[in-house]
CSV table of C-alpha atoms and ligand atoms in Angstrom, one decimal:
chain,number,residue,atom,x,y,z
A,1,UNK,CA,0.0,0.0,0.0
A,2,UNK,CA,1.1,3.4,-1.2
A,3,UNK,CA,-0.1,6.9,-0.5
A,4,UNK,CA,-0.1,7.0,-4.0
A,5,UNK,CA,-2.8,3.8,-4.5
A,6,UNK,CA,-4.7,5.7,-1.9
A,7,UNK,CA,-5.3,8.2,-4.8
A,8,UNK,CA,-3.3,11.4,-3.0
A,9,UNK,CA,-3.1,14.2,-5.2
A,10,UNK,CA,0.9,15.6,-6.4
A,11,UNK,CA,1.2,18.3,-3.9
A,12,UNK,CA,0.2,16.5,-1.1
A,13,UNK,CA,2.2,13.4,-2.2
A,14,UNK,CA,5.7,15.6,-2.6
A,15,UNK,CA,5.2,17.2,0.9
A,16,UNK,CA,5.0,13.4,1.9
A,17,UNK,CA,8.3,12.5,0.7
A,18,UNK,CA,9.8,15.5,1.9
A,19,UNK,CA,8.5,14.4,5.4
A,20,UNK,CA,9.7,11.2,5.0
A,21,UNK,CA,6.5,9.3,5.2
A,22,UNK,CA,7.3,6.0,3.2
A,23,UNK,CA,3.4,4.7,3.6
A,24,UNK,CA,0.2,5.0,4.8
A,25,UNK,CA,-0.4,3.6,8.4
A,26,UNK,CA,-2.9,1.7,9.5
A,27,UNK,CA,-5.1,4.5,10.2
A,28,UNK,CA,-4.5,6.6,7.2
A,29,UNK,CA,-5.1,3.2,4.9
A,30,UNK,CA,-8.6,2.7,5.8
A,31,UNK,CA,-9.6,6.2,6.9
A,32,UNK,CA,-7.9,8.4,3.2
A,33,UNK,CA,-10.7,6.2,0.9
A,34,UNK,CA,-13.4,6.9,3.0
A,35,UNK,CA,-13.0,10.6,3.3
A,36,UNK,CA,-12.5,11.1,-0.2
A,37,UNK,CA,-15.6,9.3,-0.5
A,38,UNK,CA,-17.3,11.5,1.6
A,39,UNK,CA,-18.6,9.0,4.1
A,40,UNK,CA,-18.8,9.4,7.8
A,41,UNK,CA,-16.2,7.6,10.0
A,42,UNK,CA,-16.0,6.5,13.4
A,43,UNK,CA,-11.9,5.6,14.0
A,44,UNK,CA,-10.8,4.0,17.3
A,45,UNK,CA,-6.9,5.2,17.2
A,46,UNK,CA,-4.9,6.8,19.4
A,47,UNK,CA,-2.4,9.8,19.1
A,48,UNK,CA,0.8,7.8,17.8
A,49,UNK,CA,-1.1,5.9,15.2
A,50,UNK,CA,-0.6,9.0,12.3
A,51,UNK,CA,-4.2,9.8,13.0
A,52,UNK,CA,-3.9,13.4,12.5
A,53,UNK,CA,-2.9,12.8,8.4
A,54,UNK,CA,-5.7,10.4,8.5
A,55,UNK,CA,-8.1,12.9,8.4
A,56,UNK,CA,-6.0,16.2,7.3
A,57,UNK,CA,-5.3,14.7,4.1
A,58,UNK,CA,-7.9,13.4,2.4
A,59,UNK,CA,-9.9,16.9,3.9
A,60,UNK,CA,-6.9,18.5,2.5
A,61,UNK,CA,-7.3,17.4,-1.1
A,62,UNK,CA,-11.0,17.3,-1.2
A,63,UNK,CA,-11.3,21.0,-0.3
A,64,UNK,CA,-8.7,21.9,-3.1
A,65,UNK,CA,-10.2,19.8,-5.9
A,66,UNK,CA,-13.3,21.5,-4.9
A,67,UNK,CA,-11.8,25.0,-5.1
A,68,UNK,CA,-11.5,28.0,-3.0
A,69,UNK,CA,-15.6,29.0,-2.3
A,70,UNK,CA,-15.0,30.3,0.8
A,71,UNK,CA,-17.5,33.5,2.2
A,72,UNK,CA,-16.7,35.9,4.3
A,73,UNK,CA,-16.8,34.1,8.2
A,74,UNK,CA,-17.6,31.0,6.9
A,75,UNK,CA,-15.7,27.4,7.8
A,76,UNK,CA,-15.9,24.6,5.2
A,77,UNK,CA,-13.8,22.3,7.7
A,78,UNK,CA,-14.5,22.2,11.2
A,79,UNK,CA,-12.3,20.5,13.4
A,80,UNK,CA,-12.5,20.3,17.0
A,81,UNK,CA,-10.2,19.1,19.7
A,82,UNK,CA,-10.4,18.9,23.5
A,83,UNK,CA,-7.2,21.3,24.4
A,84,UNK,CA,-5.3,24.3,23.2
A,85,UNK,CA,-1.8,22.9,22.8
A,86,UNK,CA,-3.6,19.6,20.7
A,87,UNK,CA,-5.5,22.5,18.7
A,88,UNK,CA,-2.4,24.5,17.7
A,89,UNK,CA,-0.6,21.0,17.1
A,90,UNK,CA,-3.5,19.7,14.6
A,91,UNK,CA,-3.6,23.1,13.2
A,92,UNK,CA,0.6,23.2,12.1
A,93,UNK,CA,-0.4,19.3,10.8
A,94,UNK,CA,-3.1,21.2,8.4
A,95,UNK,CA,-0.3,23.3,7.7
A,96,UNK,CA,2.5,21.1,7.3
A,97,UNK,CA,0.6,18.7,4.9
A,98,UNK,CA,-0.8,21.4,3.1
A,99,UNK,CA,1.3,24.1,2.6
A,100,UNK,CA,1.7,23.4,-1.1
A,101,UNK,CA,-2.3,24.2,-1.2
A,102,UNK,CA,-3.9,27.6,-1.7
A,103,UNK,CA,-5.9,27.0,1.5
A,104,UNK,CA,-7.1,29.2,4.4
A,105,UNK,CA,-6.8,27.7,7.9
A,106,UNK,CA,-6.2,28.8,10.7
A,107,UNK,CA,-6.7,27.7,15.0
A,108,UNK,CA,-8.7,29.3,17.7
A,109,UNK,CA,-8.6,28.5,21.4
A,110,UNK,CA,-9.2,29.9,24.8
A,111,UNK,CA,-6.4,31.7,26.8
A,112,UNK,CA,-5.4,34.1,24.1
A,113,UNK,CA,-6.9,36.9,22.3
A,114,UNK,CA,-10.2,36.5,20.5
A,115,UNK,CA,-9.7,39.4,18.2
A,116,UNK,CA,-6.8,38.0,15.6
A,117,UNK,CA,-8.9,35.0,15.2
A,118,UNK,CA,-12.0,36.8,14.6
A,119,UNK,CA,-9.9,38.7,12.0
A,120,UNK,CA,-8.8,35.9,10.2
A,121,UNK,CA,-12.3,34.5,10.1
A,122,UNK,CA,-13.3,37.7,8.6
A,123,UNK,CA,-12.3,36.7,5.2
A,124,UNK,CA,-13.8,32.3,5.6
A,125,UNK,CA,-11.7,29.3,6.2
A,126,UNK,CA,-11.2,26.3,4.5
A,127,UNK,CA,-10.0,24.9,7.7
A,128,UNK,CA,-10.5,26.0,11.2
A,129,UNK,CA,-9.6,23.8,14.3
A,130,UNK,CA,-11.2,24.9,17.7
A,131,UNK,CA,-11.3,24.2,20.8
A,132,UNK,CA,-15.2,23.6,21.9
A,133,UNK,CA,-15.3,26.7,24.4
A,134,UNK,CA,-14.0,28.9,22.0
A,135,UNK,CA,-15.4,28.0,19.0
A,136,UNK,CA,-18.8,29.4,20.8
A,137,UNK,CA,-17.6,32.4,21.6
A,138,UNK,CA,-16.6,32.8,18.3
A,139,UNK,CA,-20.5,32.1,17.2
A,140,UNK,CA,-22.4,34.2,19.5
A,141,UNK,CA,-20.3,36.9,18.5
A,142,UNK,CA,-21.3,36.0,15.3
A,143,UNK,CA,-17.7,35.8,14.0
A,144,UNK,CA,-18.3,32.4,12.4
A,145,UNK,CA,-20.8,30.9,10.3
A,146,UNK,CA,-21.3,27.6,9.5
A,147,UNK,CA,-24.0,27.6,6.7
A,148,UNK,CA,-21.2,26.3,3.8
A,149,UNK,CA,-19.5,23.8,6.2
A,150,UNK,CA,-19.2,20.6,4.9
A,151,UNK,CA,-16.9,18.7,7.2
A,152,UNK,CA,-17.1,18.6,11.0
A,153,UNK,CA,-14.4,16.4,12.9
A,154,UNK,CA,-14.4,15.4,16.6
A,155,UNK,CA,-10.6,14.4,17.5
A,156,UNK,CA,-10.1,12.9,20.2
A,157,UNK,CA,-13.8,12.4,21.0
A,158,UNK,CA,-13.9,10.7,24.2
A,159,UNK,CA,-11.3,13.6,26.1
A,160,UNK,CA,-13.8,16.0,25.2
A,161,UNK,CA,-16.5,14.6,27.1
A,162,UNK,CA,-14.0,13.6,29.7
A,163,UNK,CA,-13.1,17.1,30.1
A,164,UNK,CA,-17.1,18.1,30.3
A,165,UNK,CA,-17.7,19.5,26.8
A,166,UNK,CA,-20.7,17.9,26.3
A,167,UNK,CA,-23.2,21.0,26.4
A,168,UNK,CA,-20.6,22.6,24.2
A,169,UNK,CA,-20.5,19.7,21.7
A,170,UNK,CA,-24.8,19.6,22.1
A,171,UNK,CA,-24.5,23.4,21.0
A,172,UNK,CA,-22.1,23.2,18.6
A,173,UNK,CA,-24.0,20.3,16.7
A,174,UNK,CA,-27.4,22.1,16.7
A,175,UNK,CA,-25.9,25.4,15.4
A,176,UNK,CA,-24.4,23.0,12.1
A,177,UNK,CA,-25.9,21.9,8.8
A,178,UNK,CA,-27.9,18.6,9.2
A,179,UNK,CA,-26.1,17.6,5.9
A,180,UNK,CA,-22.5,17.1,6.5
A,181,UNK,CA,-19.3,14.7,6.7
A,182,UNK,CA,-18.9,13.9,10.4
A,183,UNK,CA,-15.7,12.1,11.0
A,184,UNK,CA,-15.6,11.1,14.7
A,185,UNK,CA,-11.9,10.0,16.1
A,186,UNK,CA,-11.5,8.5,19.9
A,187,UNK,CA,-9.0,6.8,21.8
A,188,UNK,CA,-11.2,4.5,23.7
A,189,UNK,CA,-14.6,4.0,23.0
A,190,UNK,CA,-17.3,3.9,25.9
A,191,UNK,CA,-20.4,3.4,25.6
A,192,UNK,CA,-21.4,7.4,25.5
A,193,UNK,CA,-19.3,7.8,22.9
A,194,UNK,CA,-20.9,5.2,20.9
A,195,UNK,CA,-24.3,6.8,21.7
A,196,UNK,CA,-23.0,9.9,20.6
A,197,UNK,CA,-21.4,8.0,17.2
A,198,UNK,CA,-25.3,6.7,17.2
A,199,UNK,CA,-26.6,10.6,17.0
A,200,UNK,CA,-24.3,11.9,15.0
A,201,UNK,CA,-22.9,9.8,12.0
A,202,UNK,CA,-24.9,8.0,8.6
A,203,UNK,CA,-23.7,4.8,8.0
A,204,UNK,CA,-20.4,5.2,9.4
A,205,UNK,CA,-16.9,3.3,7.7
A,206,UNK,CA,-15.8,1.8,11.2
A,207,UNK,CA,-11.8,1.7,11.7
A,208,UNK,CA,-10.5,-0.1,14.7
A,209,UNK,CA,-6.4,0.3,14.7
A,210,UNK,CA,-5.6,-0.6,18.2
A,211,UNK,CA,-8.3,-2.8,20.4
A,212,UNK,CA,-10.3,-1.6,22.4
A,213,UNK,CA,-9.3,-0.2,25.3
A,214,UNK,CA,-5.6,-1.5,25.2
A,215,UNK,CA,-2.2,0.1,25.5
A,216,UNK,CA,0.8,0.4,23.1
A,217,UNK,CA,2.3,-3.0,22.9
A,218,UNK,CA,6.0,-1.8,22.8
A,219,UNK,CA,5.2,0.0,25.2
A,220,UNK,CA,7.6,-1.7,28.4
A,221,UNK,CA,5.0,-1.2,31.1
A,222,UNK,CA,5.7,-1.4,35.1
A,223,UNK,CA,5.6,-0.1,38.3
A,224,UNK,CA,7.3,0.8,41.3
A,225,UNK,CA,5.6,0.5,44.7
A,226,UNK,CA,6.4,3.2,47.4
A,227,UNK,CA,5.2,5.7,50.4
A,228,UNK,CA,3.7,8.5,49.0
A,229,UNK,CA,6.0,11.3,50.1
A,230,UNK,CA,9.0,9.8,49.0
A,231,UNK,CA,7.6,9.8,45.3
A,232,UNK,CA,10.4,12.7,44.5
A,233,UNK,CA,13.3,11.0,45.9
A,234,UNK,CA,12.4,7.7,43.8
A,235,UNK,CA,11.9,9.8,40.7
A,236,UNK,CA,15.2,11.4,41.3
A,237,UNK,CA,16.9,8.2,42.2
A,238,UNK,CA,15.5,6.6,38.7
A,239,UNK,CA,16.3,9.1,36.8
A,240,UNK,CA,20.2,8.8,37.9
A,241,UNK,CA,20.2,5.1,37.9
A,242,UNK,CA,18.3,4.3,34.6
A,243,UNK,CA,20.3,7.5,33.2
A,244,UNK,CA,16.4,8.6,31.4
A,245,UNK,CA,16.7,10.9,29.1
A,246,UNK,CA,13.5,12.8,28.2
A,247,UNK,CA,10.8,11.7,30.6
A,248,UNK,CA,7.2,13.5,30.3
A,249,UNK,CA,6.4,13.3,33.5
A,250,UNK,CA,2.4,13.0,35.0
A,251,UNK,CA,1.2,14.4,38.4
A,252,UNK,CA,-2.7,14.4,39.5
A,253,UNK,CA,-2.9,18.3,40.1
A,254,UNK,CA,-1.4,22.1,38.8
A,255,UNK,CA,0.1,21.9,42.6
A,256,UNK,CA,2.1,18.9,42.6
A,257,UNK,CA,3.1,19.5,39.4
A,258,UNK,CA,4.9,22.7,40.3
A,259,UNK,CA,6.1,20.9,43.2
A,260,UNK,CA,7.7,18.2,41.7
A,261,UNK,CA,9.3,20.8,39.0
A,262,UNK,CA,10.7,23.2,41.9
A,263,UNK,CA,12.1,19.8,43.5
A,264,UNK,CA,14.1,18.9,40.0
A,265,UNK,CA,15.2,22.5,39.9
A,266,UNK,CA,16.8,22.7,42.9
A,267,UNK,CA,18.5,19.4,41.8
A,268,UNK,CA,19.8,21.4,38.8
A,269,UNK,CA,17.6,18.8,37.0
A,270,UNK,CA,16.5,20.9,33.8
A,271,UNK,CA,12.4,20.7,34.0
A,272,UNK,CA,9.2,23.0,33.0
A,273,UNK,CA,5.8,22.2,33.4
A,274,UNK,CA,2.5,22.7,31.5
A,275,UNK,CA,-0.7,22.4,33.3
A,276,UNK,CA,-4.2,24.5,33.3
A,277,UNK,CA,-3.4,27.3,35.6
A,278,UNK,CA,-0.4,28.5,33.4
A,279,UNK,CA,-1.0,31.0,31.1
A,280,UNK,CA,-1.6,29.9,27.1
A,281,UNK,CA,1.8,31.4,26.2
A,282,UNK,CA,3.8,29.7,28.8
A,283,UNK,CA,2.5,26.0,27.6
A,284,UNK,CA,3.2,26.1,24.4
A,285,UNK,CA,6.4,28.0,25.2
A,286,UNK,CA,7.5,24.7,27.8
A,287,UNK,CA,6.4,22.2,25.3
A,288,UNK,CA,8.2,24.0,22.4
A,289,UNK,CA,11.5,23.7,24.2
A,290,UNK,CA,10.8,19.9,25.8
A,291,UNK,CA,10.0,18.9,21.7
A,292,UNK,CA,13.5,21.1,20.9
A,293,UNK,CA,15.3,18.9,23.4
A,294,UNK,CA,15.9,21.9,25.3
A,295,UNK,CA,14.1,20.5,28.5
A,296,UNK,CA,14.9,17.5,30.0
A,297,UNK,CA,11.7,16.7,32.0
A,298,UNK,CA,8.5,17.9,31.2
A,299,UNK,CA,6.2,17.7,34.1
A,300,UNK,CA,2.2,18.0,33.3
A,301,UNK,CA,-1.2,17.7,34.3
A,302,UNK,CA,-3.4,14.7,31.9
A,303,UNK,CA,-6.0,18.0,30.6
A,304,UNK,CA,-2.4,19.7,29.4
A,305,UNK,CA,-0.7,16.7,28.1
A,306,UNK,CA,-3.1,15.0,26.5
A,307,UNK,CA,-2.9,14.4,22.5
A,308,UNK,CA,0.7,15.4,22.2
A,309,UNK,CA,2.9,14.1,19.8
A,310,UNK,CA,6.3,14.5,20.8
A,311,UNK,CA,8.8,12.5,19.0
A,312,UNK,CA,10.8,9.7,20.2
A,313,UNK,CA,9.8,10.0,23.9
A,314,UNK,CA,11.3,6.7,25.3
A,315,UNK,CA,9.8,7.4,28.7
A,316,UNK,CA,6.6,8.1,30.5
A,317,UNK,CA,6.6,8.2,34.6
A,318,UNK,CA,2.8,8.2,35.8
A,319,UNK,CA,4.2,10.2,39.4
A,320,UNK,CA,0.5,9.8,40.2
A,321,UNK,CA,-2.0,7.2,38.8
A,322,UNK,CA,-4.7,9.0,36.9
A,323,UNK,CA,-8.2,8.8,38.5
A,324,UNK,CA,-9.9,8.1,35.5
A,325,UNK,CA,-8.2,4.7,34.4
A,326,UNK,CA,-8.8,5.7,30.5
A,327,UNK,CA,-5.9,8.2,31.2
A,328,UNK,CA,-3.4,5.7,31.7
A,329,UNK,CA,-4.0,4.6,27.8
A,330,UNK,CA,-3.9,8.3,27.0
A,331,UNK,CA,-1.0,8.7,28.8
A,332,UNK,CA,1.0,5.4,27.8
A,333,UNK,CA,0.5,6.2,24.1
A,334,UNK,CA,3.0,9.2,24.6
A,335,UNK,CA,5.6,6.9,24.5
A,336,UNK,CA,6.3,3.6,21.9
A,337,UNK,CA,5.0,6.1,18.8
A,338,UNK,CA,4.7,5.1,15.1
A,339,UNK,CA,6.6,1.8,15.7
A,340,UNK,CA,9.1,2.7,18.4
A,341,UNK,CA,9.8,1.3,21.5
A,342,UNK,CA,9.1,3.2,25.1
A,343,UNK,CA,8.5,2.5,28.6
A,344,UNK,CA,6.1,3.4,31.0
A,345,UNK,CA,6.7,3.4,34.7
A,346,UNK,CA,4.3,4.2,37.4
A,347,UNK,CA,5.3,5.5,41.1
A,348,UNK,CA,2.1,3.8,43.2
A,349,UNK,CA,1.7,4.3,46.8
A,350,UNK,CA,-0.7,2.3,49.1
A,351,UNK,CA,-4.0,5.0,48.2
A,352,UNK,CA,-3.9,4.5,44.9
A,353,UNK,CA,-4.7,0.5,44.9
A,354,UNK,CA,-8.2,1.2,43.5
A,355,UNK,CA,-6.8,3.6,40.5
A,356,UNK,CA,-4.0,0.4,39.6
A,357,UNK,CA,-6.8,-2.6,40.0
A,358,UNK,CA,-9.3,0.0,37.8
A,359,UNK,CA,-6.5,0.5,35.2
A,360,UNK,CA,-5.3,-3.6,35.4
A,361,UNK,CA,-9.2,-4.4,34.6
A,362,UNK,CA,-9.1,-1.6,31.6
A,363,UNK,CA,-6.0,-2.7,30.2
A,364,UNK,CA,-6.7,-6.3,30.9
A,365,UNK,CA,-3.0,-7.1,32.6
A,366,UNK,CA,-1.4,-7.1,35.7
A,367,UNK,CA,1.0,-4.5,35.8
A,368,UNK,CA,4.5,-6.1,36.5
A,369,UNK,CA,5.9,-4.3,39.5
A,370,UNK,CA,9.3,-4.4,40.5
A,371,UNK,CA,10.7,-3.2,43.6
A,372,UNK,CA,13.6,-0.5,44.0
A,373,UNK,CA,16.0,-1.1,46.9
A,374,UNK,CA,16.1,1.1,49.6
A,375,UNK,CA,12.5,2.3,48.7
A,376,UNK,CA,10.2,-0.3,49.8
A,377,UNK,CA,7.0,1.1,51.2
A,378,UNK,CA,6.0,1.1,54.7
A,379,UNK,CA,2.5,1.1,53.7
A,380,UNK,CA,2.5,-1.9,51.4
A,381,UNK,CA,0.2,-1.8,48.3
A,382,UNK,CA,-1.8,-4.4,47.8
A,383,UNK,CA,-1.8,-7.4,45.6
A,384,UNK,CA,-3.7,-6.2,42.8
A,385,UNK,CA,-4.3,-8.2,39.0
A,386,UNK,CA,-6.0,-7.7,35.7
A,387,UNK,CA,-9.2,-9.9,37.3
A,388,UNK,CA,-9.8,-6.9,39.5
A,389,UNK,CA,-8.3,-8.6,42.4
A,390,UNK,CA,-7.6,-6.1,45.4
A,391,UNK,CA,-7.1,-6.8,49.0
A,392,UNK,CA,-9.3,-4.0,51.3
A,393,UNK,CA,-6.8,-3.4,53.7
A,394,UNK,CA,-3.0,-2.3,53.2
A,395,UNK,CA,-1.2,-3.4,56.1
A,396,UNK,CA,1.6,-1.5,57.5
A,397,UNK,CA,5.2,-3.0,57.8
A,398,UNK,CA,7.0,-1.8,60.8
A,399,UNK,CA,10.0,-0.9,59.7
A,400,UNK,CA,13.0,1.4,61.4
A,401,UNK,CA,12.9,4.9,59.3
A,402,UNK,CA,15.8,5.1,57.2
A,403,UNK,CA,17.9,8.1,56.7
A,404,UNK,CA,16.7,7.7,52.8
A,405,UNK,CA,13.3,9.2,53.6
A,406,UNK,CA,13.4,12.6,53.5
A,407,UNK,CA,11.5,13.8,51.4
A,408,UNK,CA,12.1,17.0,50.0
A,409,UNK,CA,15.5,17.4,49.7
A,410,UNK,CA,16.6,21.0,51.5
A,411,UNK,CA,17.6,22.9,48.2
A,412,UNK,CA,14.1,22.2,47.2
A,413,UNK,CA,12.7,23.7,50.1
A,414,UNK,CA,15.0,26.9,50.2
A,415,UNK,CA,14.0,27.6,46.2
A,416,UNK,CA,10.2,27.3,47.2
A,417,UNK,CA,10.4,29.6,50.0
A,418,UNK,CA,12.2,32.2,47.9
A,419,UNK,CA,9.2,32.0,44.9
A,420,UNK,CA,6.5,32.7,47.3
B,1,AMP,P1,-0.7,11.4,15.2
B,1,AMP,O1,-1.2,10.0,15.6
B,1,AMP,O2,-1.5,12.0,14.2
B,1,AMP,O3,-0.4,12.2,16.4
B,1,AMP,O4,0.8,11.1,14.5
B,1,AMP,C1,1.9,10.6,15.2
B,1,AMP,C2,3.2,10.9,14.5
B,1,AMP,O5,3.3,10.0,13.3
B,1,AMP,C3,3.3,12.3,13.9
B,1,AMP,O6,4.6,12.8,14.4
B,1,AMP,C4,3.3,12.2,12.4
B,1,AMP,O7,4.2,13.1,11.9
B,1,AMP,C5,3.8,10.7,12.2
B,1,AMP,N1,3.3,10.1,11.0
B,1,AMP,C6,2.0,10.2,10.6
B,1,AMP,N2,1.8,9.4,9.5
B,1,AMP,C7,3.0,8.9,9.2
B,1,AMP,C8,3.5,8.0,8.2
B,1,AMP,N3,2.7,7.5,7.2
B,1,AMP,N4,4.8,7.6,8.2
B,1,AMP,C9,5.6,8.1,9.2
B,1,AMP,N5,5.2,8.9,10.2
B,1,AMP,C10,4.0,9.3,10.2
């Protein structure tokens, strides 16, 4: 199979090869016939599976065969996506793949400035990507209009109603043309999102690339049992030993997160962070550098991280177990992309039992754990497996305290105090 056999047109096939792309994946076999064809599609992939050109090229060509009929604030492509740094990354895909197209495109997202993006729409788009939130300010203001739109497309479906768009998405749908293209991409697929396939799509071409529900198989997955507050020290004592090189890094909340980072600082461990309480700006700023190599450890909430494609990430430490289990697929597919080979490691302390058997039962294994000398926990975690096997009560080891457990080493503490 060839992009070529899939019927690409020349510009799009010679900004191909000058990517490098030698053929279609998966993904982009099944889903480039279909949206050329104009059907609807319902595709179970996950970032990491070339998902994005899935979509963006066949879109890409169809809109320029068709030829530039764009009105003033109108949107013949709308694509929307659950966060602003996955909105400006789909947006430079659009680009990327089709900068040898007379298109119009262009991204819009909370956190920023309404009024260049209400200038671009001035003129239409062939493209916009938008983030649900924004995408209704946009309307009401009536900067967009969606009477000539032709295409809508839900990436990464199931984060959006994670994330609580769903009265966004409801409004969005019932200010669009009842004739359309719906292309509908999710990671996992629950049983909303199915009902919401149900509602939205005719007769839907079905792709399934990865299982359902399942992780990355070259992915190297384990786990590391330990007391909560010495989570730092074993990152830091990893990160030396294992000599990691890149590691995006996962914490629960915009608090730890910032923790954690201050802790690596004062280490003279290079680290940034993105979470929700940063300002737009700064996120794509920390990500920009941690794609450019420039930071070593990028540490991040899942609403921040989620959808990124950074290159060749070999590792992924979950610092905290997510709360929703689907998270720990989203957040394992950072790592192992298009082919290669990563590892994800989890830091589990004795609370989070429920959040490991939840994510054993979702991914349908047991998560191979394997202990770190000097860092066993007191508070053992219990035996947990893929059946949904876990013991109600952690029992506590009495054990002497060990110089090793301090937690936050003093350098750390000293930086903090001089921020605040
Ligand atoms: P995505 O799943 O869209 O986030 O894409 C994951 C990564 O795979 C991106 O960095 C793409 O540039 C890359 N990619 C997409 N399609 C191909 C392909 N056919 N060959 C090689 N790399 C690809």
């Amino acid at each position: 199979m060839s992009f070529v056999s899939l019927g690409l047109i020349d510009p799009l096939l010679r900004c191909l090869d000058t990517l490098g792309y030698q053929k279609p994946t998966p993904v982009q076999a099944q889903a480039i016939p279909a949206v050329l064809a104009k059907r609807d599609l319902m595709a179970a992939a996950q970032t990491g599976t070339g998902k994005t050109a899935a979509f963006a090229l066949p879109l890409l060509q169809r809109l320029t065969m068709e030829g530039p009929q764009v009105g003033s604030n109108a949107v013949r492509c709308l694509v929307l996506v659950p966060t602003r740094e996955l909105a400006q990354q789909v947006y430079e895909s659009f680009c990327t793949y089709g900068a040898n197209l007379p298109l119009r495109m262009h991204v819009a997202y909370g956190g920023v400035s309404i009024n260049p993006q209400m200038m671009k729409l001035r003129k239409g788009l062939d493209v916009l990507v938008a983030t649900p939130g924004r995408l209704l300010d946009l309307y009401s203001q009536n900067a967009v209009k969606f009477d000539a739109l032709q295409t809508l497309v839900l990436d990464e479906a199931d984060r959006m109603l994670d994330l609580g768009f769903s009265r966004e998405l409801d409004a969005v749908f019932a200010a669009l043309p009842k004739q359309r293209q719906t292309l509908l991409f999710s990671a996992t697929f629950s049983d909303v999102i199915r009902k919401m396939a149900g509602e939205l799509l005719v007769n839907p071409v079905s792709v399934e690339v990865s299982p359902r529900n399942t992780t990355v198989k070259a992915v190297k997955q384990w786990a590391v049992t330990v007391d909560k507050k010495r989570k730092p020290e074993l990152f830091m004592h990893l990160l030396k030993k294992r000599r990691w090189g890149q590691v995006l890094v996962f914490v629960k909340t915009r608090k730890g997160v910032e923790q954690l980072a201050d802790i690596l600082q004062a280490e003279g461990i290079n680290a940034d962070t993105i979470h929700g309480d940063k300002p737009q700006p700064a996120r794509l700023r920390a990500l920009e550098r941690f794609k450019a190599g420039e930071v070593q450890i990028l540490v991040a909430t899942d609403v921040a991280a989620r959808g990124l494609d950074i290159d060749a990430l070999p590792q992924v430490v979950n610092f905290d177990l997510p709360i929703v289990a689907e998270d720990y697929i989203h957040r394992t597919g950072r790592t192992g992309r298009a082919g290669a080979t990563g590892e994800a490691i989890s830091l589990v302390c004795a609370d989070e039992v429920t959040q490991l058997a939840a994510i054993e039962m979702l991914t349908k294994q047991t998560l191979q754990r394997i202990d770190e000398a000097g860092f066993e926990p007191e508070h053992r975690v219990p035996v947990t497996d893929a059946g949904g096997k876990a013991m109600k009560k952690p029992k506590k080891l009495k054990q002497p305290k060990s110089p090793q457990q301090i937690i936050v080493p003093k350098a750390a503490k000293q930086a903090s105090r001089k921020r605040r």
